[in-house]
Amino acid sequence: MTAQRGKRRGESGKTMNYRGIQIEDTYCECTDIYNARLLLTAATEAIALHEAAYLCGWSIITAAPIQGCVEGVAPAGSTPDGRPGVLIQMNAPTPVGLPAFCRALLDRLYILPHLPTCSLYNATVGHAAATSIDAAEHVRRWGDGFDEDARVGSRDCVRIPIMTGDQYIEKQITVSIGTDGVLEVFAQNAASCLQGAQEAAARIVRNVDGVAVFNYPVGGISGAKVGGKTYTQEGVTINEPFCPSVRGATETKLPEGAGAVIEFPLVAAGETAICDGLRAAIDAFADTPGVLAITAPAFGGTWGGRKLYLRTVLKDEE
Amino acid sequence: MTAQRGKRRGESGKTMNYRGIQIEDTYCECTDIYNARLLLTAATEAIALHEAAYLCGWSIITAAPIQGCVEGVAPAGSTPDGRPGVLIQMNAPTPVGLPAFCRALLDRLYILPHLPTCSLYNATVGHAAATSIDAAEHVRRWGDGFDEDARVGSRDCVRIPIMTGDQYIEKQITVSIGTDGVLEVFAQNAASCLQGAQEAAARIVRNVDGVAVFNYPVGGISGAKVGGKTYTQEGVTINEPFCPSVRGATETKLPEGAGAVIEFPLVAAGETAICDGLRAAIDAFADTPGVLAITAPAFGGTWGGRKLYLRTVLKDEE
Amino acid sequence: MTAQRGKRRGESGKTMNYRGIQIEDTYCECTDIYNARLLLTAATEAIALHEAAYLCGWSIITAAPIQGCVEGVAPAGSTPDGRPGVLIQMNAPTPVGLPAFCRALLDRLYILPHLPTCSLYNATVGHAAATSIDAAEHVRRWGDGFDEDARVGSRDCVRIPIMTGDQYIEKQITVSIGTDGVLEVFAQNAASCLQGAQEAAARIVRNVDGVAVFNYPVGGISGAKVGGKTYTQEGVTINEPFCPSVRGATETKLPEGAGAVIEFPLVAAGETAICDGLRAAIDAFADTPGVLAITAPAFGGTWGGRKLYLRTVLKDEE
Amino acid sequence: MTAQRGKRRGESGKTMNYRGIQIEDTYCECTDIYNARLLLTAATEAIALHEAAYLCGWSIITAAPIQGCVEGVAPAGSTPDGRPGVLIQMNAPTPVGLPAFCRALLDRLYILPHLPTCSLYNATVGHAAATSIDAAEHVRRWGDGFDEDARVGSRDCVRIPIMTGDQYIEKQITVSIGTDGVLEVFAQNAASCLQGAQEAAARIVRNVDGVAVFNYPVGGISGAKVGGKTYTQEGVTINEPFCPSVRGATETKLPEGAGAVIEFPLVAAGETAICDGLRAAIDAFADTPGVLAITAPAFGGTWGGRKLYLRTVLKDEE
């Protein structure tokens, strides 16, 4: 890894040449999140994926009270009820407060009895719990007296009769403190942005354990900055240095030849998984024709303030 | 269409034999909804479908403040910006109140600047408006001063720079009074339920104008009843006569041989489109191996109270 | 439409500026094809699409004796057996000879009894037949004496019992003389090529009647030239002026800034449908970020020699 | 595992009760196959899957000279060129003869230069080779003099310029002797058959190494018997004891309550992988609502004659 002279950009003023693209030698500003890792099982892998995406829809903290991210498929036979499942991570930055997060989580899960053939289990393993909440306490009342305590393997669950059979919901859901991680990817055009983001999401969902993607199956989003400069009362506004159409009107971070940008955010229970995810994403974008450069966003500490250097993410690859 | 002697069930005590399945000669209890028909365009048809599903995720009124349903694809060339789009219907039963609905709609749309390459337009045509709201008033503040009024064809929009280019959001969004419609489908097993619901959703999204499906692309859900008998404080609980696993423990509506049930709900701007959608759904279920019978839910007037008879839905087919 | 001075390329030395991309003012060299338009129905739209793609796999005339192209979905209710179907066009250039084409068609269709829930009908309408062949004559022997003549609506079919029920195959399949049409698309990179081709294929399959795409759902292929220069005995070799990696080593047609090329071929019963398809494809590519220019291939008359000018294709759009 | 009295069927006259379904205590008649395990890489996982399905289309030995089966996804980073890939197994029963198989394989691969962004590598590991063929010998002539020998990692390849860049094809392709394996699955209806087959295929492609499915992504087919009784000259005809619509007209194997059957065939390099695949398939079918029973086909030694007992397949599960 050699910093290239004359290609100064960002805090460090240096870029790394990695597999044919430029990676700015900077850090991703990360924040702590409340995170509940859940396993949604269903009659088939395809239904589990559809319903996991449905449960995780409309869920970026900018607009929604909770974020739902898709981690991957749990093979049939590996799950409490033996059926195929999808691991999801329901999360929110810790500044929202634990009570608000728990309320939002219970609200989101209250839709479960509508999801045909689905059941839900706790899937946090080996992380210190911030708290644990009784997921079934309220939703069991859907059962209108036909709800019953039940065990699935070693799991304490509630059983609710629904139209496709019985639904099981594990009672204790662990909420742990996890973290996020984000890339900003510059490409010649939006086709490269979309192809790269979808490929990064596909690789992470298929192959990388413990880390989850937003906006599945697209994977990428258009990102924002914390606060506003013109509208100072806003909590979130566009990150204009990454918006190609205002390139001439304000300071830009777009390198020459870049026509579009995609933000690729991830969440996980811890930094190791985030690094695995970011590395897989960087590789996917590096493999994408038309991707030129990658950097990471920083907000001067207003977004959590923990620093994760891209050179640390890539260190195993040097 | 001949009522069959000796197969008495439901209010009318009669069933119709239709294309090899039994259809109860009863009515679907419908309710008025506030409905905003919207067009989400994107770089490609595939991205428009993904992002429409994402925007309509987690959205049944039982758990969420608004319902997002997918109507169909608007071909490139037919849309204000010429790109392919997906028609969605954001809606909620009128008892939630117009102010609450409008607030929920604006909250839901506040995520738009995150959706790569997307723009949003009003798509209500020819229905009396309950009201119209300025969709762009708040979300434009995402633009942090780079937001600008702009016209797309004849549409008054706001333009917000995002990472993949410019996003356009039409200012005036019409809210009209629409309606819903629901089927309950009995089948030998859940595989038939899921295949039938997905096929019904696929046909409606591809071929039937003006009517939109829940839980896309699965289409069907496990339904609920209004209120609770044991938990009398609950607003919604399981509809136990349609739940196979409590068949022996309470009065059941499952016909002999039925092992699973799926509810198939729809929304539309008006009753004509609902009838078109229900008829297409009934045909899809009738074509599905293992589907035995169809009825419609009634809640004694607590769910809106408007009656739509299945024999009316099928009348063009007799 | 104004030819731009100074941008001379190809036969005519002119390019047309169309929706932001350059279109060479040249012609596509078309050839006559033997074409059998067929309708494959199945239990669901999804299964019909899967099996149509399977039936049309590995089928470019360069390597295979017949070409299978996907035209679009026929809604349930519009088909002879009322089920959803997919229209396909089995075809080959007329130089292969009618007997060879018919034999290849019957060979391809001999797999039908393996395809679960599927049936097959003739779908040629209103075109002069080159011939008509008895599709069922051989494949009915699959039935081993349980095969029977049967009518589906007005269609004379054979009925073969298979594991999922009865399969119907219409006896008389029309072979008409159709035509092809091809674009060569230049883009900044392969991501734009793939996104554009998939979007063009999606639009044509969804919206354009009578014209069918290769390599569904990717739509595009890497094209070839007729014959070889170095390997003069070969019937087909790379079209090197369209191959970016030999740009410096031979004459190239790639415009400046182009890093990848995709060929987009179509077939149809006649030139009107080909024009509709090519226009839809050009629009899809013009809408794709990173697409720079489009031309059409010519082989000095060795590929059929009929000329279809791109300016004719676009004339309705001027 | 206890044979149930009074449920006598098939050779052994016994059935095993396994996870709620009946499995006949019989054997699957297996045949030796020539098998070439290949890795097709592409720009993205999605394109690799599409093109692998295209390359494996129309390929059951009944109708086609070679069978193409999909094994699974090879993650980016694990492949010779670092890109995502799909493992496929091109195969045919050994009675076709090695020269005919090799010719059919080379014919099938001759389409490679049409497949955008794709490359192909040998993927046989650790199995005794029946032979090895030079895959590139003929297809390299596509390159018309621009073809060159090249190395990808340790692989000897030929490089052919195509429209999306360079395509690599490994020269030596191993042909080994593999085997097949087949289930016959009885269900209440065709919806269960299709759901079960798709789920079995999904599980095998995602999770089971070394074994490959036909007719991807549907997985199942309608099977045949060797030879004909009425049409004694035919090589293959319906397996009428498994065809529900002739149940009354001939001896049937359908158990009571069964309305449809699906055959689920697999191929692999050896019997261990076949057992893994059959076990995963049996589990998928057992999990599918409406599946009643499973057996295996036997043809009195005319289909290879090697016996694989289902009780052996399940032994790890007892």
mmCIF file of N, CA, C and O in Angstrom, chain A residues 33-36 59 61 65-69 89-93 101 214 267:
data_model
loop_
_atom_site.group_PDB
_atom_site.id
_atom_site.type_symbol
_atom_site.label_atom_id
_atom_site.label_comp_id
_atom_site.label_asym_id
_atom_site.label_seq_id
_atom_site.Cartn_x
_atom_site.Cartn_y
_atom_site.Cartn_z
ATOM 1 N N ILE A 33 -25.041 1.346 17.693
ATOM 2 C CA ILE A 33 -26.460 1.092 17.413
ATOM 3 C C ILE A 33 -27.025 0.095 18.427
ATOM 4 O O ILE A 33 -26.308 -0.754 18.939
ATOM 5 N N TYR A 34 -28.292 0.249 18.728
ATOM 6 C CA TYR A 34 -29.020 -0.846 19.370
ATOM 7 C C TYR A 34 -29.360 -1.834 18.265
ATOM 8 O O TYR A 34 -29.804 -1.435 17.179
ATOM 9 N N ASN A 35 -29.132 -3.081 18.543
ATOM 10 C CA ASN A 35 -29.259 -4.061 17.470
ATOM 11 C C ASN A 35 -29.926 -5.341 17.979
ATOM 12 O O ASN A 35 -29.489 -5.916 18.971
ATOM 13 N N ALA A 36 -30.978 -5.758 17.307
ATOM 14 C CA ALA A 36 -31.629 -7.032 17.627
ATOM 15 C C ALA A 36 -31.496 -7.940 16.414
ATOM 16 O O ALA A 36 -32.081 -7.662 15.354
ATOM 17 N N SER A 59 -37.219 1.619 6.107
ATOM 18 C CA SER A 59 -36.608 1.571 7.430
ATOM 19 C C SER A 59 -35.219 2.162 7.485
ATOM 20 O O SER A 59 -34.282 1.495 7.890
ATOM 21 N N ILE A 61 -33.296 5.330 9.329
ATOM 22 C CA ILE A 61 -33.589 6.096 10.538
ATOM 23 C C ILE A 61 -33.944 7.551 10.235
ATOM 24 O O ILE A 61 -34.641 8.207 10.997
ATOM 25 N N PRO A 65 -38.624 4.954 12.455
ATOM 26 C CA PRO A 65 -38.116 4.846 13.819
ATOM 27 C C PRO A 65 -37.160 3.678 14.041
ATOM 28 O O PRO A 65 -36.593 3.561 15.123
ATOM 29 N N ILE A 66 -36.993 2.835 13.041
ATOM 30 C CA ILE A 66 -36.128 1.671 13.213
ATOM 31 C C ILE A 66 -35.592 1.278 11.854
ATOM 32 O O ILE A 66 -36.203 1.587 10.819
ATOM 33 N N GLN A 67 -34.447 0.607 11.837
ATOM 34 C CA GLN A 67 -33.832 0.157 10.594
ATOM 35 C C GLN A 67 -33.855 -1.361 10.545
ATOM 36 O O GLN A 67 -33.451 -2.015 11.494
ATOM 37 N N GLY A 68 -34.293 -1.920 9.422
ATOM 38 C CA GLY A 68 -34.298 -3.367 9.251
ATOM 39 C C GLY A 68 -33.331 -3.744 8.144
ATOM 40 O O GLY A 68 -33.499 -3.309 7.006
ATOM 41 N N CYS A 69 -32.348 -4.552 8.465
ATOM 42 C CA CYS A 69 -31.307 -4.915 7.496
ATOM 43 C C CYS A 69 -31.242 -6.432 7.347
ATOM 44 O O CYS A 69 -31.443 -7.165 8.309
ATOM 45 N N GLN A 89 -31.288 -7.850 10.984
ATOM 46 C CA GLN A 89 -30.836 -7.057 12.126
ATOM 47 C C GLN A 89 -31.692 -5.805 12.197
ATOM 48 O O GLN A 89 -31.630 -4.944 11.320
ATOM 49 N N MET A 90 -32.500 -5.723 13.251
ATOM 50 C CA MET A 90 -33.309 -4.531 13.492
ATOM 51 C C MET A 90 -32.481 -3.622 14.388
ATOM 52 O O MET A 90 -32.033 -4.053 15.459
ATOM 53 N N ASN A 91 -32.310 -2.386 13.989
ATOM 54 C CA ASN A 91 -31.357 -1.540 14.697
ATOM 55 C C ASN A 91 -31.680 -0.061 14.608
ATOM 56 O O ASN A 91 -32.499 0.349 13.766
ATOM 57 N N ALA A 92 -31.020 0.724 15.459
ATOM 58 C CA ALA A 92 -31.120 2.187 15.400
ATOM 59 C C ALA A 92 -29.932 2.758 16.159
ATOM 60 O O ALA A 92 -29.451 2.130 17.110
ATOM 61 N N PRO A 93 -29.456 3.912 15.743
ATOM 62 C CA PRO A 93 -28.367 4.554 16.491
ATOM 63 C C PRO A 93 -28.767 4.767 17.955
ATOM 64 O O PRO A 93 -29.929 5.082 18.249
ATOM 65 N N PHE A 101 -36.202 2.712 21.056
ATOM 66 C CA PHE A 101 -35.840 1.612 20.164
ATOM 67 C C PHE A 101 -36.698 0.387 20.448
ATOM 68 O O PHE A 101 -37.217 -0.249 19.520
ATOM 69 N N PHE A 214 -28.679 -2.675 4.048
ATOM 70 C CA PHE A 214 -29.888 -1.869 3.920
ATOM 71 C C PHE A 214 -30.504 -2.074 2.534
ATOM 72 O O PHE A 214 -29.816 -2.450 1.588
ATOM 73 N N VAL A 267 -24.637 -2.722 8.867
ATOM 74 C CA VAL A 267 -24.677 -2.815 10.337
ATOM 75 C C VAL A 267 -24.223 -4.216 10.751
ATOM 76 O O VAL A 267 -24.314 -5.177 9.984
#
